[in-house]
Amino acid sequence: MRIATAGFPRFLLMTTTALLAPASIAMAQDAAPQAAADQGGGNVIIVTAQKRSENLQNVPISIQALGTQKLDQLNVSNFNGYTQQLPTVVAQSAGTPGTNIIYMRGVASGGDGNHSGSLPSVGVYLDEQPVTTIGGNLDVHVYDIARIESLAGPQGTLYGASSEAGTIRIITNKPDTSGYYGRMDVELNKVHKGGTGGKVEGMVNIPLSQKAALRIVGFYEKDAGFIDNVPGTRSFVPQPGGITINNNQFVKKNYNDTEISGGRALLKVDLDDNWTVTPGLMYQDTRSHGSYGYDTSLGDLQVQHFLPEYRRDIFAQASLTIEGKIGSWDLTYAGAYLDRKTFSSSDYTDYAEAYDSLYSSSGGIAGYFYYKDNAGNQIKPIQQVIGQDHFKKMSQELRIASPSSEPLRFVGGLFYQRQSNLIHQDYKVDGLADLLSVNGKPGTLWLTQQHRVDKDYAAFGELSYDILPNLTATAGGRYFKYDNSLIGFFGFGRNPAYYQFGPNYPFPGTPNNPPPNAAGSTQTGVAGCYTSDGLTLRNAQLAGETNITLLPPAVGGSPCTNLGDYVNGSVVPKRAKGDGGTYRFNLTWKPDRNVTAYATVSRGFRPGGINRRADVASYKPDYLTNFELGLKTTLFDGLLRFNMAVYQQNWKNFQFSYLGANSFTEIHNGPDARIRGVEFDANVVKGGFSFNFGGAYTDAKTRKNLCLGDDPTYQCKDVLPDGRPDAVSATAGTRLPITPQWKLVSTLRYTTPVGAAKVYGQANATYQSSSAADIRSLSYIGGTTDTYSPAASLGRINAFTQVNLALGSDWDKYSLELFATNVFDKRGDLARFAECGSCTQRTYVVPNQPRTIGIRAGAKF
């Protein structure tokens, strides 16, 4: 196993510099020891990863936890904040908040997150309820959070389908009947080369009686922009005399700002000594403007975009948890209903620029397509994508657990969830002629109007037995069924005056037959909709039928239905169904109360699904099998905690999404992959001094060739559905993308009493090595036979180190802190992407935030 170390010298130099700063401020005085049970900096952390409350050191899982105090100390308030501190976790972003896709332990093929694509491979939970969504992680604002647990490796036994590679659990602080109290925190910050931001957060705990309490949290955050939309033009052939556009009306400094507001409320009621009911409500509204990715062809933190760009992400969740006892057994019910709506506008000018070059011999995109208004005049060939997703998720779990003090222990239950997404994407061309637009949608070149439903059913259980007082065996399994469906419309319109073999029609600018739509496509869109006799419109016309009636649309807002199956006079959803099982076997040995060693074999899965294109087959489930050895130690009377795990994971027929011909999303099953890794976490606490150092090394490679098509032999000798020859897209042994080989995190903090205050200095440093942005070394451009390398076109996600510093003071009721994040203003790549499958001319980088300096103040009451 070859280990790359090129980035270590820089990381160690910058870490050392950062760590010396607060140490010199600390005056080398001994402070009173922190309580051992302090979840932020102490060496005892209570987690519920196995559906029971346990000391993290006794849980035979590779798990990292960020407690309340640690989250406050690191000033974590969002997704990027906590994933930066978790070595086994990385994310891929489409350029705006709420579009992040989580990956763990190298289980990443790239291209996930499409609303019609694969389910996520990492599950996300808020308390007991799953909030995993397709199309982007739910970016829950982090405030008054008890802890964030990161469970690495397949968690399919207790957590289900989307926990194939791991699970993130966000655990909130619960209402407390002991007394009335609260806190408020404010922050003001300034971004280097950017704007000014800040936040206001508060919580209050209200006892209603001796058996009931209410906890309310509210927040508002303004994230300053730091990417500029600079003046520019785009010219389209023929030249000279072609079409030139500018972006004057959208030029703006600090283009990418975000506002987040919301809150949550939890009510806890003790019905008696054994039964507790906890209903909850959560609401969050995120409004982003501009793009969080900058154009590498223009320079640092700059873009040139020509149409409005924004995204609004609103979600609300109602949850209910009931906990009680039946005899000595614990019974838990957890149910939730999540409603999420997103509204977005994206500039798709890069698509026009790319295809203008591809079609230059045919007059560019304006000449190849039919970009005309109702009078036959040429119009600008650029597109604005208006998107809307309405995501709903209902989940229910009933779980029972035997007493934890017995030598034979059981936890098991039943689970059901239904998640749906109403998908709307409208590719607008301003002024496009009615007869060239999608039927009934003037100005719409392309429309996606679909309804997706994913259902999951499961029964699960784990049985643990103490073979000896210090030796425990655990066996668990989960039986699952999935039923996924997709129905609706996607594609271009169909000019009602157009006939495949009809007479000439005097459409302005077209001397021959009128075009069926602006793209001249005779097959995609309305042409593929079902008629009352079960044929598609195109096939009915080719058969010579003249009296044609389209079936009404199955999804409101679309002209008809071309995505579905014709059955008995109507169109029903396309479906992917299946069932199977996952397992977990574990042997845990505790030679000493401060040492835990374990061996685990576990399996996770992800359901199969449907490809929209009729000529691309449905994709099958993929499975991940994990072999793991772990060691957890607490040494020197709690002074040092050191945990580590080594593992190998075999990923069978991994699901792989990419933009295929004409930028259609396709999902295929790739070959097997092998992932090996080591992860570790060390924590030292003595007096006012604490130091944490954690890291992960990941070696993830394909075992066979990745083909452009579905070749089960992986020799890549088939012919693709559109007639193009298959080819090797990535050779056997290619590293999987997105995940760096190395990710390291360290934090040093020193606290010393000064009068009535506790003064502290803190340094935090993170490092990640480079990784590929795409797995493919070969792909086709659009619908042509020309090829390119997506991996080379996007470039590598560059290695970077980030250092954050803080200096502050805590009093009994108040706190004050000065902080600087990304002190050395290092530009780090969080993700790389292109606007379309053929947009090789422009690569966008989603960076970490530039150096930010700010002040925080807090008050408790």
Short mmCIF file of N, CA and C in Angstrom, two decimals, residues 97 268 342 368 448 633 699:
data_model
loop_
_atom_site.label_atom_id
_atom_site.label_comp_id
_atom_site.label_asym_id
_atom_site.label_seq_id
_atom_site.Cartn_x
_atom_site.Cartn_y
_atom_site.Cartn_z
N PRO A 97 -25.22 26.29 -1.18
CA PRO A 97 -25.57 25.58 0.04
C PRO A 97 -26.80 24.69 -0.16
N LYS A 268 -40.88 18.07 25.90
CA LYS A 268 -40.68 16.78 26.56
C LYS A 268 -41.67 16.64 27.69
N THR A 342 -37.37 23.45 -2.76
CA THR A 342 -36.27 24.27 -3.25
C THR A 342 -36.70 24.99 -4.53
N TYR A 368 -27.51 25.59 -35.90
CA TYR A 368 -27.86 24.18 -35.81
C TYR A 368 -29.24 23.99 -35.17
N THR A 448 -38.52 19.21 -17.65
CA THR A 448 -38.56 18.00 -16.85
C THR A 448 -39.65 18.17 -15.81
N THR A 633 -8.61 2.86 23.38
CA THR A 633 -7.89 2.86 24.65
C THR A 633 -8.07 4.18 25.37
N ASP A 699 -7.29 4.26 0.55
CA ASP A 699 -6.77 3.77 -0.73
C ASP A 699 -7.91 3.05 -1.43
#
